[in-house]
Coordinates of C-alpha atoms and ligand atoms in Angstrom, one line a residue:
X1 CA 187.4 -163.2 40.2
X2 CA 186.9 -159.8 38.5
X3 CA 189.5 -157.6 36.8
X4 CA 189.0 -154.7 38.9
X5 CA 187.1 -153.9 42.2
X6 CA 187.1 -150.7 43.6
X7 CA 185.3 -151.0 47.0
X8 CA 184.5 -148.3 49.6
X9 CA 186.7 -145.2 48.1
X10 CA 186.6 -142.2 49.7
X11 CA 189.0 -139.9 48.1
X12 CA 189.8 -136.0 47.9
X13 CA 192.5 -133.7 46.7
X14 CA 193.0 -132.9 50.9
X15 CA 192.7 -134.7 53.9
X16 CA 189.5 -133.2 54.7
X17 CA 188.1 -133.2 51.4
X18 CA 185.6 -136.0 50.2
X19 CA 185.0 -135.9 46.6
X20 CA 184.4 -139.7 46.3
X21 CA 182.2 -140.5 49.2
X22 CA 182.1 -144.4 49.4
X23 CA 182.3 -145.6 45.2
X24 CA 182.1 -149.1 43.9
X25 CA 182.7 -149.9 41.1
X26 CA 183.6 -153.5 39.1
X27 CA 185.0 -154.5 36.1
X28 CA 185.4 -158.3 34.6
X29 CA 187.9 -158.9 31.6
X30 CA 187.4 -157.9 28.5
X31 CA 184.1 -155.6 29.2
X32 CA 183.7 -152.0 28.3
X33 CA 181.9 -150.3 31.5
X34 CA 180.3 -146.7 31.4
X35 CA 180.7 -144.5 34.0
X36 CA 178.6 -141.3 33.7
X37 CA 177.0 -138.9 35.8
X38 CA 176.7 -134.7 35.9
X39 CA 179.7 -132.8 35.8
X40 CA 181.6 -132.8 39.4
X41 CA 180.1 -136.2 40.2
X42 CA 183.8 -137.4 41.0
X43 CA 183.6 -139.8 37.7
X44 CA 187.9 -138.1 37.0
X45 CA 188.2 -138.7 40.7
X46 CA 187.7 -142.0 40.5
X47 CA 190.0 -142.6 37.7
X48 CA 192.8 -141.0 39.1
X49 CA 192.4 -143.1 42.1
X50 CA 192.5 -146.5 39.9
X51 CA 195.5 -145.2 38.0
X52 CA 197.1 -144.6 41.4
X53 CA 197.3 -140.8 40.0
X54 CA 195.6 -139.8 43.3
X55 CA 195.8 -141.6 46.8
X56 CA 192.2 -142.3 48.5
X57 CA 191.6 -141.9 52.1
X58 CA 189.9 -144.7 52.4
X59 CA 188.8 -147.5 50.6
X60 CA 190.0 -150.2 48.1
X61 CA 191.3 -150.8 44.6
X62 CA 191.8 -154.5 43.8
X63 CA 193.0 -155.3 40.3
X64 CA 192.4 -159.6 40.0
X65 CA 193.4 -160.0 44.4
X66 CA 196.0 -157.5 44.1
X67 CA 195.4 -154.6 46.1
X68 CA 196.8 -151.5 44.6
X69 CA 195.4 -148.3 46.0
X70 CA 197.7 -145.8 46.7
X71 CA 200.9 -147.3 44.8
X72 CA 202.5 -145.0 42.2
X73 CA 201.4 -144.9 38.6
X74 CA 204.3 -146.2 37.6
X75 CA 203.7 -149.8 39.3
X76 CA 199.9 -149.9 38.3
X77 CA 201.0 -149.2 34.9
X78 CA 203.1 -152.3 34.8
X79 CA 200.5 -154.0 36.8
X80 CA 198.3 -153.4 32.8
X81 CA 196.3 -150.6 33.8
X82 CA 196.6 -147.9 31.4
X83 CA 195.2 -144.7 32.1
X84 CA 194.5 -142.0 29.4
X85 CA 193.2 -138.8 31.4
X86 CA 190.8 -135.9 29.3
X87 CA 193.6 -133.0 29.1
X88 CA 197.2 -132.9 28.6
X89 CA 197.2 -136.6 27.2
X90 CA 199.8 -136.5 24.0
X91 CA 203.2 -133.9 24.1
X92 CA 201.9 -131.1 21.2
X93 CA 205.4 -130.7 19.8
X94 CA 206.9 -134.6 19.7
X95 CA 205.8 -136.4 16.6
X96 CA 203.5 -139.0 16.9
X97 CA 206.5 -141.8 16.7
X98 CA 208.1 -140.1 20.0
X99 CA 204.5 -139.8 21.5
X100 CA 204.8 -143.4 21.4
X101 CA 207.9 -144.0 22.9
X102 CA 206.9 -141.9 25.8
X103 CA 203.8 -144.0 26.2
X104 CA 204.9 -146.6 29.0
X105 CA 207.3 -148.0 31.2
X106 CA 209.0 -150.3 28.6
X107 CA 212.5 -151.6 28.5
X108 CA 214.0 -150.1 25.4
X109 CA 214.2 -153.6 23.7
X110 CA 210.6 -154.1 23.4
X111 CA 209.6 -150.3 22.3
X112 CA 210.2 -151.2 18.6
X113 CA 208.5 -154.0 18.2
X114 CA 205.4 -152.8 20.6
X115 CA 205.3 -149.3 17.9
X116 CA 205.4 -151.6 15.0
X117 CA 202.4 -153.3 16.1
X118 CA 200.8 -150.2 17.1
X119 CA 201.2 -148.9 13.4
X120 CA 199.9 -152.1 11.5
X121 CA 196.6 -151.9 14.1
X122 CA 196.2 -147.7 13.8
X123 CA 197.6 -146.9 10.1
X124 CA 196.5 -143.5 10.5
X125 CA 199.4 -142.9 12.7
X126 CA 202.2 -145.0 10.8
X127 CA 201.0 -142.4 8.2
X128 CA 201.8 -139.7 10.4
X129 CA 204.6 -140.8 12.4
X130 CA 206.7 -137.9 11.9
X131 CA 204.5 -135.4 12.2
X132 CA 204.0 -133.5 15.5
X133 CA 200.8 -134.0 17.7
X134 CA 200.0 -130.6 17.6
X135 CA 199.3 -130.7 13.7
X136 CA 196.8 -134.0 14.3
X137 CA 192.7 -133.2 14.5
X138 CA 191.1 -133.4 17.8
X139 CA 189.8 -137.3 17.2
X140 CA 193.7 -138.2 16.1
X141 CA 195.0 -136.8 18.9
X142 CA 192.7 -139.0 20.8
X143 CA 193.3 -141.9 19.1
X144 CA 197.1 -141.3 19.5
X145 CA 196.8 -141.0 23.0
X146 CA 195.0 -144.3 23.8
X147 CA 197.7 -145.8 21.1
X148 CA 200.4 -144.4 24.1
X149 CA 197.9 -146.1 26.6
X150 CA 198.1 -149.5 24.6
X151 CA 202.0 -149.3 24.6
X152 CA 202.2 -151.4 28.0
X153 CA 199.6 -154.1 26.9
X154 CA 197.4 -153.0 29.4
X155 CA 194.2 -155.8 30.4
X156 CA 192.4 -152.4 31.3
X157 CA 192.4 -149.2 29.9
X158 CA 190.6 -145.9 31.6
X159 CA 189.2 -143.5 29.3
X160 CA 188.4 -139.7 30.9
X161 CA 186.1 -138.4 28.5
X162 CA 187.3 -139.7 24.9
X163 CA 184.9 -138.0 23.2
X164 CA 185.0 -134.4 24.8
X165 CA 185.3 -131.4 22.4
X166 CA 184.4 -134.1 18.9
X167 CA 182.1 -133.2 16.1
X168 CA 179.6 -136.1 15.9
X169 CA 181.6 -137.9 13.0
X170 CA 185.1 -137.9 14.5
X171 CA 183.5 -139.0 17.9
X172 CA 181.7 -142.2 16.2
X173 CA 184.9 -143.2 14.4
X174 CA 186.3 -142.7 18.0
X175 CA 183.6 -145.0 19.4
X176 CA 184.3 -147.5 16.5
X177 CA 188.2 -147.3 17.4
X178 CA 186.8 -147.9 21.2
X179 CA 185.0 -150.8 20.5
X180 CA 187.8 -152.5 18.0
X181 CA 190.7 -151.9 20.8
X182 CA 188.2 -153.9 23.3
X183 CA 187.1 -156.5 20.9
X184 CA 191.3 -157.5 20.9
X185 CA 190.7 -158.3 24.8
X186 CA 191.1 -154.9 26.5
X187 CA 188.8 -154.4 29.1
X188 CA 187.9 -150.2 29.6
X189 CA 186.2 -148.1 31.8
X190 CA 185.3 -145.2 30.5
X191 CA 183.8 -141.9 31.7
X192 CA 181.4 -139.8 28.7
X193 CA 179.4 -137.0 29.1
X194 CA 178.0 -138.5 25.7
X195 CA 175.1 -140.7 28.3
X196 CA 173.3 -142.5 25.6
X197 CA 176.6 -143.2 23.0
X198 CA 178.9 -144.4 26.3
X199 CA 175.7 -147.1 27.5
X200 CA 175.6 -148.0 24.0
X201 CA 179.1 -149.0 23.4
X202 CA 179.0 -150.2 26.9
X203 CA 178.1 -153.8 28.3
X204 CA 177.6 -152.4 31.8
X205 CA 177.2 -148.9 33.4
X206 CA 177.4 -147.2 36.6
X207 CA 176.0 -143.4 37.1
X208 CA 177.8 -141.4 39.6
X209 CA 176.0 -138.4 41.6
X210 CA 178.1 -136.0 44.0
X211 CA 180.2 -138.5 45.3
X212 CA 178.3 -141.8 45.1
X213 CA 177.0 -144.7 43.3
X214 CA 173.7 -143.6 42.0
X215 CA 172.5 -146.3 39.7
X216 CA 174.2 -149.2 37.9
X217 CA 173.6 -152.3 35.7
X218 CA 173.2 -153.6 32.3
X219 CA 173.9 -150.6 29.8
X220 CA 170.8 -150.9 28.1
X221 CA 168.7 -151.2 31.0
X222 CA 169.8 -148.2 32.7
X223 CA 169.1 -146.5 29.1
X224 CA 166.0 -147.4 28.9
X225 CA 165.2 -146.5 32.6
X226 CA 162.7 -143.6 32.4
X227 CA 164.4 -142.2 35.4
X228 CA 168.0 -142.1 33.9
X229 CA 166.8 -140.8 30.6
X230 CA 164.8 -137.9 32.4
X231 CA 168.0 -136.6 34.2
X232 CA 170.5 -137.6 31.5
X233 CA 169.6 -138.3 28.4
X234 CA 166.8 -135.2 28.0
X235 CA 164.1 -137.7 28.0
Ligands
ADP1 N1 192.9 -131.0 41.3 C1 191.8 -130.7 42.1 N2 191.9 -130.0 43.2 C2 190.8 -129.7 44.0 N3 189.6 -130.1 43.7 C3 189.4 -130.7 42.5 C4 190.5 -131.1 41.7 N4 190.0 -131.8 40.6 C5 188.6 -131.9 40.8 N5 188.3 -131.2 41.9 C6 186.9 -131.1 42.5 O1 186.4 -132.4 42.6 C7 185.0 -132.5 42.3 C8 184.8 -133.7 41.4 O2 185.5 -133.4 40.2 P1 185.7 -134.5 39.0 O3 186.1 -135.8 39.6 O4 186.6 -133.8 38.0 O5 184.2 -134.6 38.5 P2 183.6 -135.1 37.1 O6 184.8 -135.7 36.4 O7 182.5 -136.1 37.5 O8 183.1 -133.9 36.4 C9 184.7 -131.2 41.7 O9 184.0 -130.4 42.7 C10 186.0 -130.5 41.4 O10 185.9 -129.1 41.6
MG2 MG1 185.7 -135.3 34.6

């Protein structure tokens, strides 16, 4: 049985509005999985309807049999789906420590022990644990705010654009981070604008086009297609 199957979502920020028109999308433990597509494809849209962020109108979201579309975040946090969206994803002024603390749905007892573990595997921020977020660069920040993400122990993590807004260095030692936090077991799905980097990172991809599934597969096949790289990858 997979980790995640989405089946069928339709979805919109109104009840007549269909941004997702039908997506499906599946994800086995342990993979990373690229989802990519032009801007306004609905690749956010479909992340916020996984992380129960946004209801769909239609469709499913299984995670293992478990159906869990349209519960609050809240319960498909605890469920271990973590969900670490492209704005707004650490608090600027709260030190990274705090940032922490605020990153799950944890009974108080555990929070200690889940940040010390947090700081041995990402001593950048055990260096900077009392320093606010705001003072972090761009690829800290991000780092940080999948560390919040990684709080509850998820089995899947959703990343919205990790590398949005990176000079090329910071987003490969991103990608590195990416690829270390999934080679401890955690299975991700994550969205790029970055085509080529997210389907080489990733084992499988899916491309998204106004609404629907476009194309999907092996990662390095569908980077290799002529017809992907022609639309997305500048040839
Ligand atoms: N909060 C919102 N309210 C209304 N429309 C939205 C909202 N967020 C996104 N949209 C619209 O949904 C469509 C898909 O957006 P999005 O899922 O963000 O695309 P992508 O992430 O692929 O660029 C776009 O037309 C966008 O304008
Ligand atoms: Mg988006």
């Amino acid at each position: 049985m997979g980790l995640l199957t989405v089946e069928g979502v339709v979805a919109g920020y109104s009840a007549a509005d269909e941004i997702l028109k039908g997506v499906d999308l599946a994800v086995e433990r342990g993979e990373i999985v690229g989802v990519i597509g032009p801007n306004g494809a609905g690749k956010s849209t479909l992340l916020k309807v996984i992380a129960g962020v946004l209801r769909p109108h239609r469709g499913r979201v299984l995670l293992g049999d478990t159906p869990i579309e349209g519960r609050p975040p809240r319960e498909i946090s605890a469920l271990g789906v973590a969900f670490v969206p492209q704005e707004r994803n650490v608090f600027p002024t709260l030190s990274v420590r705090e940032n922490l603390e605020m990153g799950g749905y944890l009974e108080p007892a555990r929070v200690r022990a889940r940040i010390d573990a947090i700081f041995a595997r990402f001593p950048l921020l055990a260096e900077r644990r009392r320093h606010a977020a705001r003072t972090l660069s761009g690829g800290q920040r991000q780092i940080l705010a999948m560390a919040m993400a990684l709080m509850v122990e998820p089995a899947l993590l959703l990343l919205d654009e990790p590398s949005a807004g990176l000079a090329p260095m910071a987003a490969e030692r991103l990608f590195d981070t990416i690829r270390a936090i999934n080679a401890d077991g955690v299975a991700i799905v994550m969205v790029e604008q970055n085509a080529l980097e997210a389907l080489a990172i990733a084992r499988r991809g899916y491309i998204l086009v106004d609404g629907r599934n476009s194309a999907s597969g092996d990662a390095a096949a569908l980077a290799a297609d002529p017809d992907v790289r022609r639309i997305f990858l500048g040839g």
